[in-house]
PDB file of C-alpha atoms in Angstrom:
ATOM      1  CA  UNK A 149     -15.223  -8.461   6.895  1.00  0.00           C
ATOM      2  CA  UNK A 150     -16.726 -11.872   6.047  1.00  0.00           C
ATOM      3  CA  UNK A 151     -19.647 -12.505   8.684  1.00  0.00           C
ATOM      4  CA  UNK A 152     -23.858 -13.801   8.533  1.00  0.00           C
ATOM      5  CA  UNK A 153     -26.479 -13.580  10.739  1.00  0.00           C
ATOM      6  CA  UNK A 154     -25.640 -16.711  12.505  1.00  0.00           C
ATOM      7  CA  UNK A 155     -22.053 -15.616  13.359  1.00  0.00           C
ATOM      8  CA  UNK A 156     -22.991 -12.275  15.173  1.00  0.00           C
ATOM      9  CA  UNK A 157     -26.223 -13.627  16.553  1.00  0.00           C
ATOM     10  CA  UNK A 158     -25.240 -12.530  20.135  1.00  0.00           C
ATOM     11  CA  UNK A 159     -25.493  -8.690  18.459  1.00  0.00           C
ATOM     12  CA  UNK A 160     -28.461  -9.124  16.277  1.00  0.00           C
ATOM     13  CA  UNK A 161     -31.623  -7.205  16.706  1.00  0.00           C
ATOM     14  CA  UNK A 162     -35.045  -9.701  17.430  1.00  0.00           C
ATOM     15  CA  UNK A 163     -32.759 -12.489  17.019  1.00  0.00           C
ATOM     16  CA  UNK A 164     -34.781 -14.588  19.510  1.00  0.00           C
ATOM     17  CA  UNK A 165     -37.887 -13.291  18.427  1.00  0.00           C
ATOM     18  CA  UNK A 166     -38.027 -11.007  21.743  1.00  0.00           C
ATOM     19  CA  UNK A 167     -39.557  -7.288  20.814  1.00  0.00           C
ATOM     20  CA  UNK A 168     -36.235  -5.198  21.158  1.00  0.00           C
ATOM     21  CA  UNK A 169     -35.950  -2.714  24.025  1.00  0.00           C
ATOM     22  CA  UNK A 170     -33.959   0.596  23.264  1.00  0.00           C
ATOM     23  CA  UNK A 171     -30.706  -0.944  24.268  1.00  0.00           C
ATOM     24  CA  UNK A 172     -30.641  -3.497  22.590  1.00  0.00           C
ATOM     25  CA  UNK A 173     -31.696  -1.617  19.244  1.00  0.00           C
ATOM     26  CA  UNK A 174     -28.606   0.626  19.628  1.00  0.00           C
ATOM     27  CA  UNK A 175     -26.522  -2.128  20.317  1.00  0.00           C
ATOM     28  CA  UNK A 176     -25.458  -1.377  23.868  1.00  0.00           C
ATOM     29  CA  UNK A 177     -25.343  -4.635  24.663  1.00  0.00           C
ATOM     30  CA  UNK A 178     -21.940  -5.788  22.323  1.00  0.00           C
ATOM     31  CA  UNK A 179     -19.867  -3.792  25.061  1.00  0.00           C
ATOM     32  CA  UNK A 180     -20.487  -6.257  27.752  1.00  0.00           C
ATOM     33  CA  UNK A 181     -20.012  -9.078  25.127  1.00  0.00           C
ATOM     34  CA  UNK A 182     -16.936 -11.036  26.107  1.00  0.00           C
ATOM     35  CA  UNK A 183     -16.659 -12.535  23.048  1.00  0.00           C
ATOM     36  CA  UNK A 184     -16.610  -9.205  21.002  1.00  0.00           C
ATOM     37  CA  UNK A 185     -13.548  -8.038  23.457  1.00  0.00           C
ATOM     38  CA  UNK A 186     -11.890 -11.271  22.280  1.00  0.00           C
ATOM     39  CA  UNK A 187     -12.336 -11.142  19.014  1.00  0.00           C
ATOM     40  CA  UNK A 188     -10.727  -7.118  19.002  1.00  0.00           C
ATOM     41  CA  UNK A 189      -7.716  -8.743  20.063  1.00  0.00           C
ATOM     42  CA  UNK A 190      -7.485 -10.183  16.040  1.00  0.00           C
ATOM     43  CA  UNK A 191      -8.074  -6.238  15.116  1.00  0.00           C
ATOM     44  CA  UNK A 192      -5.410  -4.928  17.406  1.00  0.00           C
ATOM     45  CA  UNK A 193      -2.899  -7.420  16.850  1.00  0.00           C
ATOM     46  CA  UNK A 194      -3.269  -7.240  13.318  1.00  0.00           C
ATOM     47  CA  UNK A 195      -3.421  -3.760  12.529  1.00  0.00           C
ATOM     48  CA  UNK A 196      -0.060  -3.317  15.075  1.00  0.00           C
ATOM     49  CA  UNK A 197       1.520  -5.962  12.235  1.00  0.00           C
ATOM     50  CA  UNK A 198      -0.492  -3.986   9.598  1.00  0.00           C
ATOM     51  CA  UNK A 199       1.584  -0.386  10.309  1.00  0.00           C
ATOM     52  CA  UNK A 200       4.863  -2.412  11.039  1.00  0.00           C
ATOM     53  CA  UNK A 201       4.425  -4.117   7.923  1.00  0.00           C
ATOM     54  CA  UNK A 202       3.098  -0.939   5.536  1.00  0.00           C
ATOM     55  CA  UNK A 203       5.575   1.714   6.988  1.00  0.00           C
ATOM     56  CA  UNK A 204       8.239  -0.344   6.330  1.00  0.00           C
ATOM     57  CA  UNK A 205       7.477  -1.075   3.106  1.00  0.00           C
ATOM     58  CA  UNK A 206       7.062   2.512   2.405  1.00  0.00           C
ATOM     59  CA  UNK A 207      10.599   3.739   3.820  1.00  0.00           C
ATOM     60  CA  UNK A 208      12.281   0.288   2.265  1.00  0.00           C
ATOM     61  CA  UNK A 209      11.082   1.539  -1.075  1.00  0.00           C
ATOM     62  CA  UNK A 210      11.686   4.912  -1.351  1.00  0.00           C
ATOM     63  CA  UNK A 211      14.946   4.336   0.623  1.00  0.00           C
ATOM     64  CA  UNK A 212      15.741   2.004  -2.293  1.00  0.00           C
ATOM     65  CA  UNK A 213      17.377   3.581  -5.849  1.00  0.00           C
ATOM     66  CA  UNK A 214      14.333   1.618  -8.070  1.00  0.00           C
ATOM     67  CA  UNK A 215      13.105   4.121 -10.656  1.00  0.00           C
ATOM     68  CA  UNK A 216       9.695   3.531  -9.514  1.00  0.00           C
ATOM     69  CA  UNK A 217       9.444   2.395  -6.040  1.00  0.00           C
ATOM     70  CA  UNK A 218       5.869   3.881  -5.797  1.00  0.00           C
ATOM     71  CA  UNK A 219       4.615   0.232  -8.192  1.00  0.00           C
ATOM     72  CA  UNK A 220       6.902  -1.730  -5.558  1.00  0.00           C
ATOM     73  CA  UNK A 221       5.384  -0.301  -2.827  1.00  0.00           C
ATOM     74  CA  UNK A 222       1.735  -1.122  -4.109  1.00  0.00           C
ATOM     75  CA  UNK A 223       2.741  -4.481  -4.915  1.00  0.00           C
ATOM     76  CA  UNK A 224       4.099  -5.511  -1.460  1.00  0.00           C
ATOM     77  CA  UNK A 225       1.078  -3.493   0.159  1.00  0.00           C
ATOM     78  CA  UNK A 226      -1.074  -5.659  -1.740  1.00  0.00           C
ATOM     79  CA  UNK A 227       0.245  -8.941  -0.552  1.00  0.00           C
ATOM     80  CA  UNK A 228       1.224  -7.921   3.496  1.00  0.00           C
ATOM     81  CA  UNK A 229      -2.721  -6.729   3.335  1.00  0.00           C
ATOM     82  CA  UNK A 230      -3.470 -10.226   1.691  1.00  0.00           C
ATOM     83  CA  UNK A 231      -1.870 -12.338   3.945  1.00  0.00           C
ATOM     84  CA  UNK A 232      -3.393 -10.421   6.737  1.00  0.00           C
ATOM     85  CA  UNK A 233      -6.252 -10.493   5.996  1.00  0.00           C
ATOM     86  CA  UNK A 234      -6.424 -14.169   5.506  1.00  0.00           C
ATOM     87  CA  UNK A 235      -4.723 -14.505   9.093  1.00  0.00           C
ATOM     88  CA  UNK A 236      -7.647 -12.088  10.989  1.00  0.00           C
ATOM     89  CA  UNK A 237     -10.719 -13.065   9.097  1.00  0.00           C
ATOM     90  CA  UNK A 238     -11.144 -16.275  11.338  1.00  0.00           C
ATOM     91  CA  UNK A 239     -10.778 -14.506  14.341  1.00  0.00           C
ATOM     92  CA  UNK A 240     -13.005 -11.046  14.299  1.00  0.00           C
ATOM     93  CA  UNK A 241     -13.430 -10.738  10.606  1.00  0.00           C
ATOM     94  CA  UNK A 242     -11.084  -9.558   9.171  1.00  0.00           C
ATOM     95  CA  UNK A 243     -11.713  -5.284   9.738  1.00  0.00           C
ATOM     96  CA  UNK A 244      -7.939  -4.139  10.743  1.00  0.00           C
ATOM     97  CA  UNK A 245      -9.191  -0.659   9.262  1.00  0.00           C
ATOM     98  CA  UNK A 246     -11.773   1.659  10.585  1.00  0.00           C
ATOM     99  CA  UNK A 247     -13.245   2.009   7.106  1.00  0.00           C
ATOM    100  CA  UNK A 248     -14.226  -1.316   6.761  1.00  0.00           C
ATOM    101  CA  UNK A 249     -15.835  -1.771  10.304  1.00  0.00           C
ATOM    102  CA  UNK A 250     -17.430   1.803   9.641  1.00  0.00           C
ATOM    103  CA  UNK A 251     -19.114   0.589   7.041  1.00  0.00           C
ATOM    104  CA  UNK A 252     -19.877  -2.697   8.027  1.00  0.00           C
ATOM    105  CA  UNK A 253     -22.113  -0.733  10.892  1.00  0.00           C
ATOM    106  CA  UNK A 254     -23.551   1.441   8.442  1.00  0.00           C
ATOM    107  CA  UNK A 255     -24.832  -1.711   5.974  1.00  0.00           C
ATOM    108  CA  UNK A 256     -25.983  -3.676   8.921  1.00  0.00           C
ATOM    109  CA  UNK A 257     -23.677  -6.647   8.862  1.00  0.00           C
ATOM    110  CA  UNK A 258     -22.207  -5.811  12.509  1.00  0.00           C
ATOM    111  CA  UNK A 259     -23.488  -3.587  15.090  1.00  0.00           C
ATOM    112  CA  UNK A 260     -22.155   0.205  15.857  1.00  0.00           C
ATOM    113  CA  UNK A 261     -21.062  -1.323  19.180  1.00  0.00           C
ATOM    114  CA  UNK A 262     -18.769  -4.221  17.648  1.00  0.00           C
ATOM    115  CA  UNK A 263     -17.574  -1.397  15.175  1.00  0.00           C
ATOM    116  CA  UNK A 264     -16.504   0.944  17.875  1.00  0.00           C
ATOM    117  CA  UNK A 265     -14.844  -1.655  20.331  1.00  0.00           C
ATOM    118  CA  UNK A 266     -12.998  -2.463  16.554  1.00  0.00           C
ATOM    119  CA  UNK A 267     -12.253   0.677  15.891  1.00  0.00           C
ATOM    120  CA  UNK A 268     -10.456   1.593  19.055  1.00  0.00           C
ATOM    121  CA  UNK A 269      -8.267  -1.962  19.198  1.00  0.00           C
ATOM    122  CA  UNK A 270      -7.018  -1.277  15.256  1.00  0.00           C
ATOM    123  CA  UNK A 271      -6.092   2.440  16.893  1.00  0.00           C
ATOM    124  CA  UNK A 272      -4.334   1.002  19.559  1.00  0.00           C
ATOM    125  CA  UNK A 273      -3.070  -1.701  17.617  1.00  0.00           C
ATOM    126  CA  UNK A 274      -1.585   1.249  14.798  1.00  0.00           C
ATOM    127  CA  UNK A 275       0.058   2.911  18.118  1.00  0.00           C
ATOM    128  CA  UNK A 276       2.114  -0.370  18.904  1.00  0.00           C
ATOM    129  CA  UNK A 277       3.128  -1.090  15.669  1.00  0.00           C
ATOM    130  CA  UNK A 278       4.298   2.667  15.153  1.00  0.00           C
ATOM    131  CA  UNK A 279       5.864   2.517  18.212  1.00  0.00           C
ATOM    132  CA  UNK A 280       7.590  -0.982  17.388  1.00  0.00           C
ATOM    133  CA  UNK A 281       8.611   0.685  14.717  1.00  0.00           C
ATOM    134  CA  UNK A 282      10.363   3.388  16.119  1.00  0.00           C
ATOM    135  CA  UNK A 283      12.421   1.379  17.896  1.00  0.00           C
ATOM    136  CA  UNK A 284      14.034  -0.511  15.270  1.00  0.00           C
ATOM    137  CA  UNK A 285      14.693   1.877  12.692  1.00  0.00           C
ATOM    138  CA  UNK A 286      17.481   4.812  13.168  1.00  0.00           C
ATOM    139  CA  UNK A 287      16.545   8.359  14.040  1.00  0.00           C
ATOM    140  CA  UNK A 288      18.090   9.791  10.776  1.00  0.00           C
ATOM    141  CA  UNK A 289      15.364   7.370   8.999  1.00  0.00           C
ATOM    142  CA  UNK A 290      12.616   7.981  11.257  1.00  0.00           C
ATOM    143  CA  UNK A 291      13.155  11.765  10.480  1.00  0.00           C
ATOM    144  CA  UNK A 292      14.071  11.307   6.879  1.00  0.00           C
ATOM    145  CA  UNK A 293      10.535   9.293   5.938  1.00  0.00           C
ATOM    146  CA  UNK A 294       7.950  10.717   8.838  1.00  0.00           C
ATOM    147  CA  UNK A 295       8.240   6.891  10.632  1.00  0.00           C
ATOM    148  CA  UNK A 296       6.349   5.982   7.392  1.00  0.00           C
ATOM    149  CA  UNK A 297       3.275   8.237   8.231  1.00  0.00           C
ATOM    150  CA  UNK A 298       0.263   9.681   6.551  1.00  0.00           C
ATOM    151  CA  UNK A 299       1.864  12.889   4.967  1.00  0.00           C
ATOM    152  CA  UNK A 300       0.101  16.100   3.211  1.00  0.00           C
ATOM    153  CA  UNK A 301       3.290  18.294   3.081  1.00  0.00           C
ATOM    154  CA  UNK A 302       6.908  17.991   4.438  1.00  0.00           C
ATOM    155  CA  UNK A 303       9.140  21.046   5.232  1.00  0.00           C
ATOM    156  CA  UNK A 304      11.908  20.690   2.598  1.00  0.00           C
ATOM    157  CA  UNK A 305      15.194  22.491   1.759  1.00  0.00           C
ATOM    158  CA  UNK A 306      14.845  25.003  -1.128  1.00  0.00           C
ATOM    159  CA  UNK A 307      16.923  28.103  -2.574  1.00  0.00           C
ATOM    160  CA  UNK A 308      16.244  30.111  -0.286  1.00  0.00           C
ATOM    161  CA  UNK A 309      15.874  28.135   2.778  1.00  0.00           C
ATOM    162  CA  UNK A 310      13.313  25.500   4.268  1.00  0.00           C
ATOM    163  CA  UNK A 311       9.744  25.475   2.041  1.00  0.00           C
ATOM    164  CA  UNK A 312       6.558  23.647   2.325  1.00  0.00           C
ATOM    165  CA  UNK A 313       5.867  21.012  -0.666  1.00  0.00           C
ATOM    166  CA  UNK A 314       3.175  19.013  -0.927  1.00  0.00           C
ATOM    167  CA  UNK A 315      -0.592  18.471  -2.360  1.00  0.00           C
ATOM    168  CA  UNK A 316      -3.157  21.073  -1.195  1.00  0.00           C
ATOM    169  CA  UNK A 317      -5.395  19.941   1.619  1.00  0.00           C
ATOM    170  CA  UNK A 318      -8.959  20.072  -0.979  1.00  0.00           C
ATOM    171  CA  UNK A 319      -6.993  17.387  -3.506  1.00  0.00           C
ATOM    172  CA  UNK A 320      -5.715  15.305  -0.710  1.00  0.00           C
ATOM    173  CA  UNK A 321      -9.762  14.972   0.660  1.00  0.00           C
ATOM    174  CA  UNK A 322     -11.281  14.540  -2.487  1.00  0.00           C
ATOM    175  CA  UNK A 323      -8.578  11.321  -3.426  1.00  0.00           C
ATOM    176  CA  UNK A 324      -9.756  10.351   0.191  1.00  0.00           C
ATOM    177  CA  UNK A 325     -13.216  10.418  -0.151  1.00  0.00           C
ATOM    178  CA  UNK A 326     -12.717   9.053  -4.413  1.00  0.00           C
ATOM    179  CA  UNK A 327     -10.044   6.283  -2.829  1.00  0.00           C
ATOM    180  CA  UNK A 328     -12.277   5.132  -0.397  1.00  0.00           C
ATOM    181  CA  UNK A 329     -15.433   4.870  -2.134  1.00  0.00           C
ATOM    182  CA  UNK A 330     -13.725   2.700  -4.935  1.00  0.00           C
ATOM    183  CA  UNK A 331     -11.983   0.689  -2.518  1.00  0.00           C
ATOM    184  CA  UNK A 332     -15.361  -0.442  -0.742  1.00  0.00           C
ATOM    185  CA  UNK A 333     -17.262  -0.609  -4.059  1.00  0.00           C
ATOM    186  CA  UNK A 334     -14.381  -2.774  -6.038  1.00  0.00           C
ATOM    187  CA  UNK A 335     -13.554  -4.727  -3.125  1.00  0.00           C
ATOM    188  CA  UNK A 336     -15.279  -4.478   0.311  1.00  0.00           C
ATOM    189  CA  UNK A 337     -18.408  -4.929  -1.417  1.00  0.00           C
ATOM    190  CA  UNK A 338     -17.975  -9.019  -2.718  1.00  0.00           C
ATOM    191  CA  UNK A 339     -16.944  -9.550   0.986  1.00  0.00           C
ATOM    192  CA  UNK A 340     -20.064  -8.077   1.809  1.00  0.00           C
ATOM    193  CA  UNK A 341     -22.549  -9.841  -0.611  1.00  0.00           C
ATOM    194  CA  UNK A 342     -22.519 -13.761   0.895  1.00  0.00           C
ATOM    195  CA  UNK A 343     -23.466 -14.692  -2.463  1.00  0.00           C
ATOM    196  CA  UNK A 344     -20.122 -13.440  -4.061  1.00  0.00           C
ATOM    197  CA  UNK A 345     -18.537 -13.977  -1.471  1.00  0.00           C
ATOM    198  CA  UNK A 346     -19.164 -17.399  -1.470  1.00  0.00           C
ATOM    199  CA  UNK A 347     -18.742 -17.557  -5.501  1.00  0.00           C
ATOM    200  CA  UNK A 348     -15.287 -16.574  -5.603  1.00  0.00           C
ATOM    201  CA  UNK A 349     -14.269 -18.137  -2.392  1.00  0.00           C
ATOM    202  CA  UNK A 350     -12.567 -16.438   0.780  1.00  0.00           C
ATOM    203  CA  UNK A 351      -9.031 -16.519  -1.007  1.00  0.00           C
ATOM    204  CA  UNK A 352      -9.942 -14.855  -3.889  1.00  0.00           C
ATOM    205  CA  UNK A 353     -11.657 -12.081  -2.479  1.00  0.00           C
ATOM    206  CA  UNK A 354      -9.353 -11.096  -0.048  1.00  0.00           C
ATOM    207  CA  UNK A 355      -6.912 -11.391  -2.796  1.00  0.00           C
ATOM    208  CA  UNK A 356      -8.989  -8.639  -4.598  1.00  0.00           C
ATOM    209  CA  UNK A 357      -9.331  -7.137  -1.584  1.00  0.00           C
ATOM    210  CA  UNK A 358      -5.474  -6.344  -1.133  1.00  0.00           C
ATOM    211  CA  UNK A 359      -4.806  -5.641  -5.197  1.00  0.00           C
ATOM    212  CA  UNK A 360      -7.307  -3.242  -5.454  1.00  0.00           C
ATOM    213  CA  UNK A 361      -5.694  -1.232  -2.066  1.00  0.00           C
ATOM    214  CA  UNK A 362      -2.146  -1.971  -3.828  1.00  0.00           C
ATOM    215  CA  UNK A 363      -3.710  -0.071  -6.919  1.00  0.00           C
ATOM    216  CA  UNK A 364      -5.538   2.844  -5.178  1.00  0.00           C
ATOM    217  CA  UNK A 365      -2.181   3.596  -3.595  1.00  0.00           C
ATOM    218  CA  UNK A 366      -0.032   3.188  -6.682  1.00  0.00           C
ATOM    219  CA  UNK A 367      -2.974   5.657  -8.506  1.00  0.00           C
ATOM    220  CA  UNK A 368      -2.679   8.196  -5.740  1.00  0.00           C
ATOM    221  CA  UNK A 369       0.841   8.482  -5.799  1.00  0.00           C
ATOM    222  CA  UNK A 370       1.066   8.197  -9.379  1.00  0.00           C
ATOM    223  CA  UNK A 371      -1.158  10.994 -10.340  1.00  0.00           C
ATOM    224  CA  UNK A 372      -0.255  13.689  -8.378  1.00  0.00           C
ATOM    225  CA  UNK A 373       3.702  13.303  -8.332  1.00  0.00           C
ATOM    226  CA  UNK A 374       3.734  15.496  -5.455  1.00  0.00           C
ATOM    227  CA  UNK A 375       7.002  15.210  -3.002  1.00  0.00           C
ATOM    228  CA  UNK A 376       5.608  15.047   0.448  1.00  0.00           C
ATOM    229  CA  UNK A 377       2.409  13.737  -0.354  1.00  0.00           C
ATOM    230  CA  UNK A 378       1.999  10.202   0.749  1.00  0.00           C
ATOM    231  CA  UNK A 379      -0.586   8.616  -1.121  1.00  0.00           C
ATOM    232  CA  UNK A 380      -4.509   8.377   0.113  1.00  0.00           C
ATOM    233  CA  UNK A 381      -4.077   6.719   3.511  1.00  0.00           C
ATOM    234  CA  UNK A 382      -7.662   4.912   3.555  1.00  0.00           C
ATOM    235  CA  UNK A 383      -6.931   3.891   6.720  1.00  0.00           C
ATOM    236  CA  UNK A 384      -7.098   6.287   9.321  1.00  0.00           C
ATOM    237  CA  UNK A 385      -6.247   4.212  12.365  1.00  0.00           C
ATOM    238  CA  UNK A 386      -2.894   3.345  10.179  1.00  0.00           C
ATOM    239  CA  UNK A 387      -2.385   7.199  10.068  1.00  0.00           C
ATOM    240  CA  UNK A 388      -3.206   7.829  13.738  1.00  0.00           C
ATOM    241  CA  UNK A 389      -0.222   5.393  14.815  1.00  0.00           C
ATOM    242  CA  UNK A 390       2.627   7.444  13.400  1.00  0.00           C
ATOM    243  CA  UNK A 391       1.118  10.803  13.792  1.00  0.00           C
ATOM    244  CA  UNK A 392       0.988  10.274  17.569  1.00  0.00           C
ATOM    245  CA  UNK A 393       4.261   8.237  18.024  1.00  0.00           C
ATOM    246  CA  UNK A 394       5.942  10.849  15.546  1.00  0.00           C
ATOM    247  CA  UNK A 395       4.048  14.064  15.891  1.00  0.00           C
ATOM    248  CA  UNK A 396       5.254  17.026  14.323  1.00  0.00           C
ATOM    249  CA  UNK A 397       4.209  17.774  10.653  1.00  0.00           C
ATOM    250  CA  UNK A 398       2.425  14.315  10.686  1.00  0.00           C
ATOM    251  CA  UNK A 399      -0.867  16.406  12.318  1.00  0.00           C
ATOM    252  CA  UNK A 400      -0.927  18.646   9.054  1.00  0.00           C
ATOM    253  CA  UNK A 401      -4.092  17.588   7.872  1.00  0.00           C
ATOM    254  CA  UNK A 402      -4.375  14.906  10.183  1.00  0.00           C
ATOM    255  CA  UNK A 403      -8.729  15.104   9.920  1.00  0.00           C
ATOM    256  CA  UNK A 404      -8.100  14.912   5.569  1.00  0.00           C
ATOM    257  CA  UNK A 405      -7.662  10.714   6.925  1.00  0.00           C
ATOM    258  CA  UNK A 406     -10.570  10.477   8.969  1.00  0.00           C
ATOM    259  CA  UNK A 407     -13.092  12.898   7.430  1.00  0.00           C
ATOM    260  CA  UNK A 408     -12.578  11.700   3.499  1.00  0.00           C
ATOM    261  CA  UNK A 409     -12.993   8.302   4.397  1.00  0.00           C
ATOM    262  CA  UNK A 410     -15.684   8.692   6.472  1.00  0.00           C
ATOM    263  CA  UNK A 411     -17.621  10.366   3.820  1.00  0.00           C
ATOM    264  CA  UNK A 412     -16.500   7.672   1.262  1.00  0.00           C
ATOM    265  CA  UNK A 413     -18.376   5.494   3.827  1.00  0.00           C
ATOM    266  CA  UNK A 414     -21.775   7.227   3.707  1.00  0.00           C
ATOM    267  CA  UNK A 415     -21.447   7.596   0.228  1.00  0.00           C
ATOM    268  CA  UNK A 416     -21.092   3.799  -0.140  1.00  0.00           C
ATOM    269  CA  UNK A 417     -23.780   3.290   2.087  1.00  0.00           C
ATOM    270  CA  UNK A 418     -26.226   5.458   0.077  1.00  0.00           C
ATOM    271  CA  UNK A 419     -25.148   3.390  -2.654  1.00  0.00           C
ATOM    272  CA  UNK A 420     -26.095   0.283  -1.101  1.00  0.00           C
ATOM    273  CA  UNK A 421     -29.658   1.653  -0.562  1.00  0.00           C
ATOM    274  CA  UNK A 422     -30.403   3.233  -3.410  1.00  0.00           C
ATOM    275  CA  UNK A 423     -30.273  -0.103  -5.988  1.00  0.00           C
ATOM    276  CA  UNK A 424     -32.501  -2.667  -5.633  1.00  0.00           C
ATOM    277  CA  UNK A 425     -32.689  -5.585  -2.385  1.00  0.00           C
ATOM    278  CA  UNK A 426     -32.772  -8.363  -4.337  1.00  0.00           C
ATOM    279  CA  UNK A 427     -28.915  -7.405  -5.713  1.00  0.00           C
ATOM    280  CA  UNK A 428     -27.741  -7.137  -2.449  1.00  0.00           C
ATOM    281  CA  UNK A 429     -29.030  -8.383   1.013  1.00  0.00           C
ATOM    282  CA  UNK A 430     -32.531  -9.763   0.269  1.00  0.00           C
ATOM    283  CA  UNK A 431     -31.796 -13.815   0.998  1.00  0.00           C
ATOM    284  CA  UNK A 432     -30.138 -12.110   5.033  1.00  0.00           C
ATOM    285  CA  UNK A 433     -31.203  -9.504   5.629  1.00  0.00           C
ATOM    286  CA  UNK A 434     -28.576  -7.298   7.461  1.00  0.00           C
ATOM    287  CA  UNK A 435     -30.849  -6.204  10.734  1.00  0.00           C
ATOM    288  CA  UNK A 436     -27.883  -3.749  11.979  1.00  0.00           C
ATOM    289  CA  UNK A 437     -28.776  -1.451   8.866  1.00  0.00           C
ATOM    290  CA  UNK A 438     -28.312   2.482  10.122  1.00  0.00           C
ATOM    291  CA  UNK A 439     -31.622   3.568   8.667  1.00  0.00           C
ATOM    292  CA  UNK A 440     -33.476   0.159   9.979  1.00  0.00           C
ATOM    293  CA  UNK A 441     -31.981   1.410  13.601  1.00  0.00           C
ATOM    294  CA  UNK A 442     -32.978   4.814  13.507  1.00  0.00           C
ATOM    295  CA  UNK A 443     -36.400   3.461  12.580  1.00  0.00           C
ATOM    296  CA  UNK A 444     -36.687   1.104  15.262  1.00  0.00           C
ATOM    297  CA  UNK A 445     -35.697   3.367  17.627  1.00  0.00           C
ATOM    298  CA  UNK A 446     -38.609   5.892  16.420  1.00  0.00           C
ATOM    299  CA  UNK A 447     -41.128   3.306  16.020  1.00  0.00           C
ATOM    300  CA  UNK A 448     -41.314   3.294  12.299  1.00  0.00           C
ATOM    301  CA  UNK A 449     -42.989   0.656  10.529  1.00  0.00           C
ATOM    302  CA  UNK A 450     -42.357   2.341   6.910  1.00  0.00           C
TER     303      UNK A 450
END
């Protein structure tokens, strides 16, 4: 999350004042960077604690007879996601969600090769924890809460035998795509400005960081009041780790938690290039910028 130009040098384009070759432009080069395998390990390990940690907080909650376990469960989320964020920054950044290192290709501050070798650790990393998980929890709660997974609908018991309840797939996307462009624009984006960043301090924005997820998820689950929806998930590798170790109905809409924050992502990044430099990256300069790649890679000098 946090990061300059000095601190992923090895992945930065002209860097040593060398004209770029093709490779180098796309970033090819980060997957034979030892350093960038290394540093994963922060995003794997912490997103495995990251779904252990968030799924049972979920089932804990609802298992629980508080009347509102939904503003328990955002406050807990809020301080887990604190706490581990403070305990991966130092060590790859401080991603453990596909979102963040999505966009953090798309504004420039890492390359699309450091994002993808991210991307699959905090996926493998959500499959551990699910699967740690599963072990420790009883079958009878495992089916009772969907292991704590990304839900749309559940199959319940009605008058007349087993019905479908839930939120319709078109809400669930839009409070995807709405969820995760807040979260990046509230949150993400002081990590992302050095000069905030370095205002408020790396405490305090990762503090913000975590209450603004703990409120997204309390908002999403507050507003539609739907049994068998889940909340947004703005995290799809957290939503990957259960589907797969738990299957079933947790593949009902599976794509809504990949394809609404991914467009929450491009939104943001439109965002970020449609107000002016000097409020964002003018003093750094982020050179892994999308458009500043394609451009390079065309030879454009506009």
């Amino acid at each position: 999350m946090f990061s300059n130009t000095q601190r992923f040098k090895l992945n930065n384009i002209d860097d040593d004042g060398k004209k770029p070759n093709f490779l180098s432009i796309l970033g090819v080069p980060g997957f034979f960077c030892l350093d960038v395998w290394r540093a994963s390990m922060g995003e794997l390990i912490g997103s495995a604690v990251l779904v252990f940690m968030l799924d049972t907080i979920v089932i804990s909650t609802l298992e629980s007879d508080t009347k509102m376990p939904n503003l328990i469960m955002s406050i807990l989320i809020a301080i887990v996601i604190t706490i581990l964020l403070l305990a991966v920054v130092p060590v790859s950044g401080g991603h453990i969600n596909p979102i963040i290192s999505f966009s953090a290709a798309l504004v420039g501050i890492i390359s699309m090769s450091r994002a993808i070798i991210y991307i699959m650790a905090q996926c493998v990393g959500a499959i551990l924890g699910a699967l740690a998980l599963r072990a420790v929890v009883s079958s009878s709660i495992e089916d009772t809460f969907s292991l704590g997974g990304c839900t749309i609908t559940i199959i319940a018991s009605g008058p007349n035998g087993p019905v479908i309840v839930g939120l319709e797939m078109a809400q669930a996307l839009w409070l995807e795509i709405f969820c995760t462009f807040v979260f990046l624009f509230a949150s993400i984006w002081m990590a992302y400005d050095h000069r905030q960043a370095k205002a408020l301090g790396l405490v305090t924005v990762l503090s913000i960081v975590g209450l603004v997820l703990g409120l997204l998820v309390f908002i999403s689950t507050t507003i539609t009041a739907k049994r068998g929806y889940g909340g947004a998930g703005m995290n799809p590798a957290r939503c990957l780790g259960p589907a797969l170790v738990r299957g079933g109905h947790l593949w009902d809409g599976h794509w809504i938690f990949w394809v609404g924050p991914t467009i929450g992502c491009v939104a943001f990044y439109v965002y970020t290039k449609i107000i002016p430099a000097e409020h964002f990256n003018a003093e750094y300069g982020y050179k892994h910028d999308f458009v500043g790649v394609v451009k390079a890679l065309f030879g454009s000098n506009v």
